PDB file of C-alpha atoms in Angstrom:
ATOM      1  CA  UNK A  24    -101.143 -55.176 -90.081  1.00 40.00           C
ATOM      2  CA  UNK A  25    -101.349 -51.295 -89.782  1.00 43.00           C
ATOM      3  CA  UNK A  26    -102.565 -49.585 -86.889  1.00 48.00           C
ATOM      4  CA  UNK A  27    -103.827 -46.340 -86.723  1.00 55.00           C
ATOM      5  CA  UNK A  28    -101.330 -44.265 -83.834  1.00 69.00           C
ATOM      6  CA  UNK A  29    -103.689 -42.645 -81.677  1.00 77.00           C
ATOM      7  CA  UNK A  30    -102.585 -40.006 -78.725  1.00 85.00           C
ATOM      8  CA  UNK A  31    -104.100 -39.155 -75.784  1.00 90.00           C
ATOM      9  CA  UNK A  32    -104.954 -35.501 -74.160  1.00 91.00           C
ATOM     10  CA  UNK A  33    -106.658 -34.249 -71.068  1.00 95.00           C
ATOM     11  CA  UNK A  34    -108.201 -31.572 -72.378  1.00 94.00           C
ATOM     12  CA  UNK A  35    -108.742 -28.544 -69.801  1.00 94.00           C
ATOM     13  CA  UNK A  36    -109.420 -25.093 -70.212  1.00 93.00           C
ATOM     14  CA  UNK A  37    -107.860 -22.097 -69.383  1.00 91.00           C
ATOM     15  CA  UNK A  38    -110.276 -18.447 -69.761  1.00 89.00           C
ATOM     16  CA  UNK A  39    -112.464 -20.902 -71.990  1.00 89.00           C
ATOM     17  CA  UNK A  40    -110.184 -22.285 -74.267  1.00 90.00           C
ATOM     18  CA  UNK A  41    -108.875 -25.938 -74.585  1.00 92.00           C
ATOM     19  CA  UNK A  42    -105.598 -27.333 -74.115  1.00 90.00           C
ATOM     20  CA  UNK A  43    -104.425 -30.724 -74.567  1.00 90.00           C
ATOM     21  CA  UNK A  44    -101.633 -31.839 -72.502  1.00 91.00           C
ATOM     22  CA  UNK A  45    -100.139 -35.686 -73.308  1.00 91.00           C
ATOM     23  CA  UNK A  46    -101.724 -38.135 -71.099  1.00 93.00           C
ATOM     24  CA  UNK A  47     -98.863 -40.300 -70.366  1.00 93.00           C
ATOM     25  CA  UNK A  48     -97.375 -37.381 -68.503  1.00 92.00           C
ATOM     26  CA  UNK A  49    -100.423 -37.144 -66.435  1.00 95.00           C
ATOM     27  CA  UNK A  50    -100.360 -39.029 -63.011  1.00 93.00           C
ATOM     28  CA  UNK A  51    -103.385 -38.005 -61.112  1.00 92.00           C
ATOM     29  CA  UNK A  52    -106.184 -35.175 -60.833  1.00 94.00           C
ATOM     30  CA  UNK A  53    -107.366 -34.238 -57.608  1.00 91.00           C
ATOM     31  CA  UNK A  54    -109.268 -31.093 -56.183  1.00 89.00           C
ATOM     32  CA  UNK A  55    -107.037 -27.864 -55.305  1.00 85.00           C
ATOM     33  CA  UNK A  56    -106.360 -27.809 -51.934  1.00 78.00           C
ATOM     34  CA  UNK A  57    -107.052 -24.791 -49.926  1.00 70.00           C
ATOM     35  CA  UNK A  58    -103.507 -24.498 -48.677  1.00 63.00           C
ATOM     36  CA  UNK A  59    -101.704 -23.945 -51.573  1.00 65.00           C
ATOM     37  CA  UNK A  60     -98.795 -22.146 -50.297  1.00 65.00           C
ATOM     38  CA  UNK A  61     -98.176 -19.157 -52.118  1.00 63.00           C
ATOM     39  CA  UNK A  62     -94.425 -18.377 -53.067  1.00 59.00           C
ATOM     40  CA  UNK A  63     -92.786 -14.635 -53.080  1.00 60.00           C
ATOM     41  CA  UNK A  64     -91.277 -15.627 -56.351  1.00 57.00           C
ATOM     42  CA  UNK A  65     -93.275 -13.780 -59.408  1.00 55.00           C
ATOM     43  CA  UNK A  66     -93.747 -16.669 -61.743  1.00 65.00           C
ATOM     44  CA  UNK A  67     -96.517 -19.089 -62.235  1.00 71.00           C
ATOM     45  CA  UNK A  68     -94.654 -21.116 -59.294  1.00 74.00           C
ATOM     46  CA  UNK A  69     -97.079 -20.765 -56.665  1.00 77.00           C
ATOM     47  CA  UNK A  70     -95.266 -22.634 -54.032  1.00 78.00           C
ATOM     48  CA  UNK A  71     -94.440 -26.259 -53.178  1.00 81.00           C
ATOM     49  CA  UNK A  72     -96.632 -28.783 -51.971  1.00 83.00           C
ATOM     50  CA  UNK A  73     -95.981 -32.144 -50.571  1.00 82.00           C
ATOM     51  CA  UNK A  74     -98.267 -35.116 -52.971  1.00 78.00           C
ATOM     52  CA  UNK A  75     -97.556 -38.439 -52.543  1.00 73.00           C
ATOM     53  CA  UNK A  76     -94.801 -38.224 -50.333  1.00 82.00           C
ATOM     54  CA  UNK A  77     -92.887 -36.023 -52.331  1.00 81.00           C
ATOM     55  CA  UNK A  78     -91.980 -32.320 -52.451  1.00 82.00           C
ATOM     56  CA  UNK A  79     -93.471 -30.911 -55.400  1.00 84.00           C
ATOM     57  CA  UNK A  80     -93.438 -27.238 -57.281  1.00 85.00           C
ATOM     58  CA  UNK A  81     -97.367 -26.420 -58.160  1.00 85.00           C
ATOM     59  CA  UNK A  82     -97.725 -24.151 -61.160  1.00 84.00           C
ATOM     60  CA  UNK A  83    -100.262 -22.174 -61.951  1.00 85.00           C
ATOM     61  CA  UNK A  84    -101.100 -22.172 -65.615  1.00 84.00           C
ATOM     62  CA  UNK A  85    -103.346 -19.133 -65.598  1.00 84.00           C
ATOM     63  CA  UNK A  86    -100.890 -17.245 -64.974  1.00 79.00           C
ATOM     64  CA  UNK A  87     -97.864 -18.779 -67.434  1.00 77.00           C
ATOM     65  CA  UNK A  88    -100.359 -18.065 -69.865  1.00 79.00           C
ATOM     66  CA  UNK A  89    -100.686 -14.378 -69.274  1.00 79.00           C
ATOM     67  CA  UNK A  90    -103.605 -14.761 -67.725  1.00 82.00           C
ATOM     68  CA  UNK A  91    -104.699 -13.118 -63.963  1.00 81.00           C
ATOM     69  CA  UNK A  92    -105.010 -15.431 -60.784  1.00 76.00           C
ATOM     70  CA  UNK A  93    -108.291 -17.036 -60.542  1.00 72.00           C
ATOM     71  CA  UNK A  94    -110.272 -16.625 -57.371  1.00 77.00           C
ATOM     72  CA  UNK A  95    -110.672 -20.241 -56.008  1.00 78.00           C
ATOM     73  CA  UNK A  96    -113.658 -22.465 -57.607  1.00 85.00           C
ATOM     74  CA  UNK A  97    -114.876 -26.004 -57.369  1.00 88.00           C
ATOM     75  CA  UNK A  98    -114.376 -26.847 -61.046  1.00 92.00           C
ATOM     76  CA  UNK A  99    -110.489 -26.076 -60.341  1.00 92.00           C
ATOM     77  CA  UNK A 100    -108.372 -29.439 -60.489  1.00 94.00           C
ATOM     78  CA  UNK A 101    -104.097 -29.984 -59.719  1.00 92.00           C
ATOM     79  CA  UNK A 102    -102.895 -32.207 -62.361  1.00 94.00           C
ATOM     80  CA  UNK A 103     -99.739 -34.511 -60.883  1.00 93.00           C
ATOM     81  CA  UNK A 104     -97.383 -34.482 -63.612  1.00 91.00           C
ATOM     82  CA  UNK A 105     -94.493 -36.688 -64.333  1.00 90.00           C
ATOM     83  CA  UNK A 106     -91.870 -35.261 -67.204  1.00 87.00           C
ATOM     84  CA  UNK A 107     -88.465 -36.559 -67.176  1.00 84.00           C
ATOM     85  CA  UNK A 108     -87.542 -37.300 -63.413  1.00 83.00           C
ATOM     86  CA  UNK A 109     -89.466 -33.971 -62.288  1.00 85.00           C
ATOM     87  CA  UNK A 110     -92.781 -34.580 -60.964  1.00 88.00           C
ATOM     88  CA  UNK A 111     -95.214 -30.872 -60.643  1.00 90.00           C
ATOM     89  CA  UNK A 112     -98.233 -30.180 -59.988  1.00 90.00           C
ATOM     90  CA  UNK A 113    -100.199 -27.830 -62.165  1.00 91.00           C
ATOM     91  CA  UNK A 114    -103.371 -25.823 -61.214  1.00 91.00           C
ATOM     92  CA  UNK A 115    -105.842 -25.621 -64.234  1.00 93.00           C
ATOM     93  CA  UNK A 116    -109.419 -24.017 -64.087  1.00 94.00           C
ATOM     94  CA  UNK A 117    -111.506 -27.288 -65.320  1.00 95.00           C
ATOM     95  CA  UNK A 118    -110.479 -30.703 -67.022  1.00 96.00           C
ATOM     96  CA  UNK A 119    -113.237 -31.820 -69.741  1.00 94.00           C
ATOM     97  CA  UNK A 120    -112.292 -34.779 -71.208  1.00 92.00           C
ATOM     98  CA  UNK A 121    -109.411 -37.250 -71.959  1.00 92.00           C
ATOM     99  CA  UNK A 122    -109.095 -36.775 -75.599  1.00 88.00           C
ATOM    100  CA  UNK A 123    -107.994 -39.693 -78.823  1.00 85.00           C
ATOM    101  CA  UNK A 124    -106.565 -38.083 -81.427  1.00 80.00           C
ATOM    102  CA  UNK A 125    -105.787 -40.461 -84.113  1.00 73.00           C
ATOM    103  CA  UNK A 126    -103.826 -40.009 -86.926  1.00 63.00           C
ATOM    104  CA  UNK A 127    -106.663 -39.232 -89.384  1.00 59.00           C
ATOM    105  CA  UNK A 128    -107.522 -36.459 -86.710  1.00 60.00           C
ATOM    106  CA  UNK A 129    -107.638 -32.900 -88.370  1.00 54.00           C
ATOM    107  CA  UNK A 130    -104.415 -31.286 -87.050  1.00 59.00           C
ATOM    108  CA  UNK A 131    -102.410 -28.122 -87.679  1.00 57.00           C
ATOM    109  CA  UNK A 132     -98.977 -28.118 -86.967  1.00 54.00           C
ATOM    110  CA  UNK A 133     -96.106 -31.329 -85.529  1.00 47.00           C
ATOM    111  CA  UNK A 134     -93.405 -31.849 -84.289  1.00 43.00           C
ATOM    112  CA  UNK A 135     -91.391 -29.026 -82.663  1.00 43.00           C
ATOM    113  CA  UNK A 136     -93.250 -26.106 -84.765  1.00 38.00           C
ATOM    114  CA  UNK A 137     -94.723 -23.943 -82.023  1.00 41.00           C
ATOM    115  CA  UNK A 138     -96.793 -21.305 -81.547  1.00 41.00           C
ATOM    116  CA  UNK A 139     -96.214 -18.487 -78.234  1.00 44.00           C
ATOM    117  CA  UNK A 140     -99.121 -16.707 -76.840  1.00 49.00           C
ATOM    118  CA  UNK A 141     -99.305 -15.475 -73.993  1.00 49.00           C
ATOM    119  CA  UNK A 142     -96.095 -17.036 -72.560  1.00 46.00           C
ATOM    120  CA  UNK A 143     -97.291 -20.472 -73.231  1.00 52.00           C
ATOM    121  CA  UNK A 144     -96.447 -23.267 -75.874  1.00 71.00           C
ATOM    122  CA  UNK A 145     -98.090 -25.611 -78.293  1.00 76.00           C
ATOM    123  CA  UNK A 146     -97.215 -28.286 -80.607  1.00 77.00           C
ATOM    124  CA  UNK A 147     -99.950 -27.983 -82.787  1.00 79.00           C
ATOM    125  CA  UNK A 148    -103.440 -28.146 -82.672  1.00 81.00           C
ATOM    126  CA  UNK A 149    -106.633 -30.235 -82.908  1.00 84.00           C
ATOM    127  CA  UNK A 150    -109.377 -28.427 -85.019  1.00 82.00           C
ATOM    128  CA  UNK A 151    -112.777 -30.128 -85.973  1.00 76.00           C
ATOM    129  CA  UNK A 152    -115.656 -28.037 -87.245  1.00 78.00           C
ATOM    130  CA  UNK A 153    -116.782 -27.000 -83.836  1.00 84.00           C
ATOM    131  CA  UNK A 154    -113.899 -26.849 -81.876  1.00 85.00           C
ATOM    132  CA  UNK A 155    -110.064 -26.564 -81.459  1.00 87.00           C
ATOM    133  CA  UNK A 156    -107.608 -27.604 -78.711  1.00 88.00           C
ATOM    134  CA  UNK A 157    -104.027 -26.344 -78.678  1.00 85.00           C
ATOM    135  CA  UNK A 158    -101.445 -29.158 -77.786  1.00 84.00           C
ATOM    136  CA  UNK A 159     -99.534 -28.209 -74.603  1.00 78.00           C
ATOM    137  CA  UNK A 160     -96.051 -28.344 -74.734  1.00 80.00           C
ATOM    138  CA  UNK A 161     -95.288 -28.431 -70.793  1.00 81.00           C
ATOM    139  CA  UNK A 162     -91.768 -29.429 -70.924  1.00 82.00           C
ATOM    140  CA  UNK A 163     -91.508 -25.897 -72.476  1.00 79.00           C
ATOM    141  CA  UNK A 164     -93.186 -24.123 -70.121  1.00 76.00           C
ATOM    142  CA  UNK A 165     -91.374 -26.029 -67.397  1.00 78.00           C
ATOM    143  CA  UNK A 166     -88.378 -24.849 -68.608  1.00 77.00           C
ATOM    144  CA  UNK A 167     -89.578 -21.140 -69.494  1.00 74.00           C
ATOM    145  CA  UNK A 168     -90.190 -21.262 -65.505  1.00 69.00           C
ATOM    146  CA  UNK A 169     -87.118 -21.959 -64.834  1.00 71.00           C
ATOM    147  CA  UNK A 170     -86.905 -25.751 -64.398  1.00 68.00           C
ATOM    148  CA  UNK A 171     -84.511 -28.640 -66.277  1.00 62.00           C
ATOM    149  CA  UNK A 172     -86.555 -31.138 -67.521  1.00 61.00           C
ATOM    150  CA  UNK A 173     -84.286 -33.955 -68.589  1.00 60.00           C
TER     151      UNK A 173
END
């Protein structure tokens, strides 16, 4: 019997907008600490953190997508991420939801068509009549930042 294939996204936003970024990449969401150490190295690396017993990059994704630093704010969350071996953690100014998209869902774009703005990548997007989130490619902006993502 068929099954409709449905993907998951945890939708946050950046300036307003929505991005959807693969849920089984996703390992935890906790509040921004307050000692984020800040790196000397211009890039959205803002320093490294230790999580969960491991040394970890944290990104800011403000500011790989072109966007300035926010000031801190309670509706800021660190996604844990898990892509390949690398674990990161990226700093995002709200999550909203955990998204299904099925495969009926309205979509523009697959695959490995992509989209730049701002420095940042997409995979397509989810469009409805009163909204749109732009899939997050993160292994691409990973590796726009510098880091191998096997």
């Amino acid at each position: 019997m068929f099954q409709d294939h449905a993907e998951q996204y945890v939708v946050f936003k950046i300036e307003g907008e929505e991005y959807g970024l693969p849920i089984q990449h996703v390992l935890q969401i906790l509040t921004v600490p307050e000692n984020v150490p800040v790196s000397d190295y211009y890039s959205a690396i803002r320093g490294m953190m230790k999580i969960r017993g491991k040394i970890m990059p944290v990104f800011d994704v403000r500011f790989a997508f072109g966007f300035d630093e926010a000031f801190p704010d309670a509706k800021q969350r660190l996604l844990l991420i898990e892509i390949g071996r690398l674990n990161v953690g990226l700093i995002v100014d709200e999550i909203t939801e955990v998204l299904k998209v099925g495969a009926e869902a309205p979509q523009i774009g697959d695959g490995k068509s992509r989209g730049k703005r701002k420095g940042s990548f997409f995979t397509g997007m989810y469009k409805t009549s009163d909204r749109i989130v732009m899939l997050f490619d993160l292994q691409e902006m990973l590796e726009e930042e510098g880091l191998f993502v096997e």
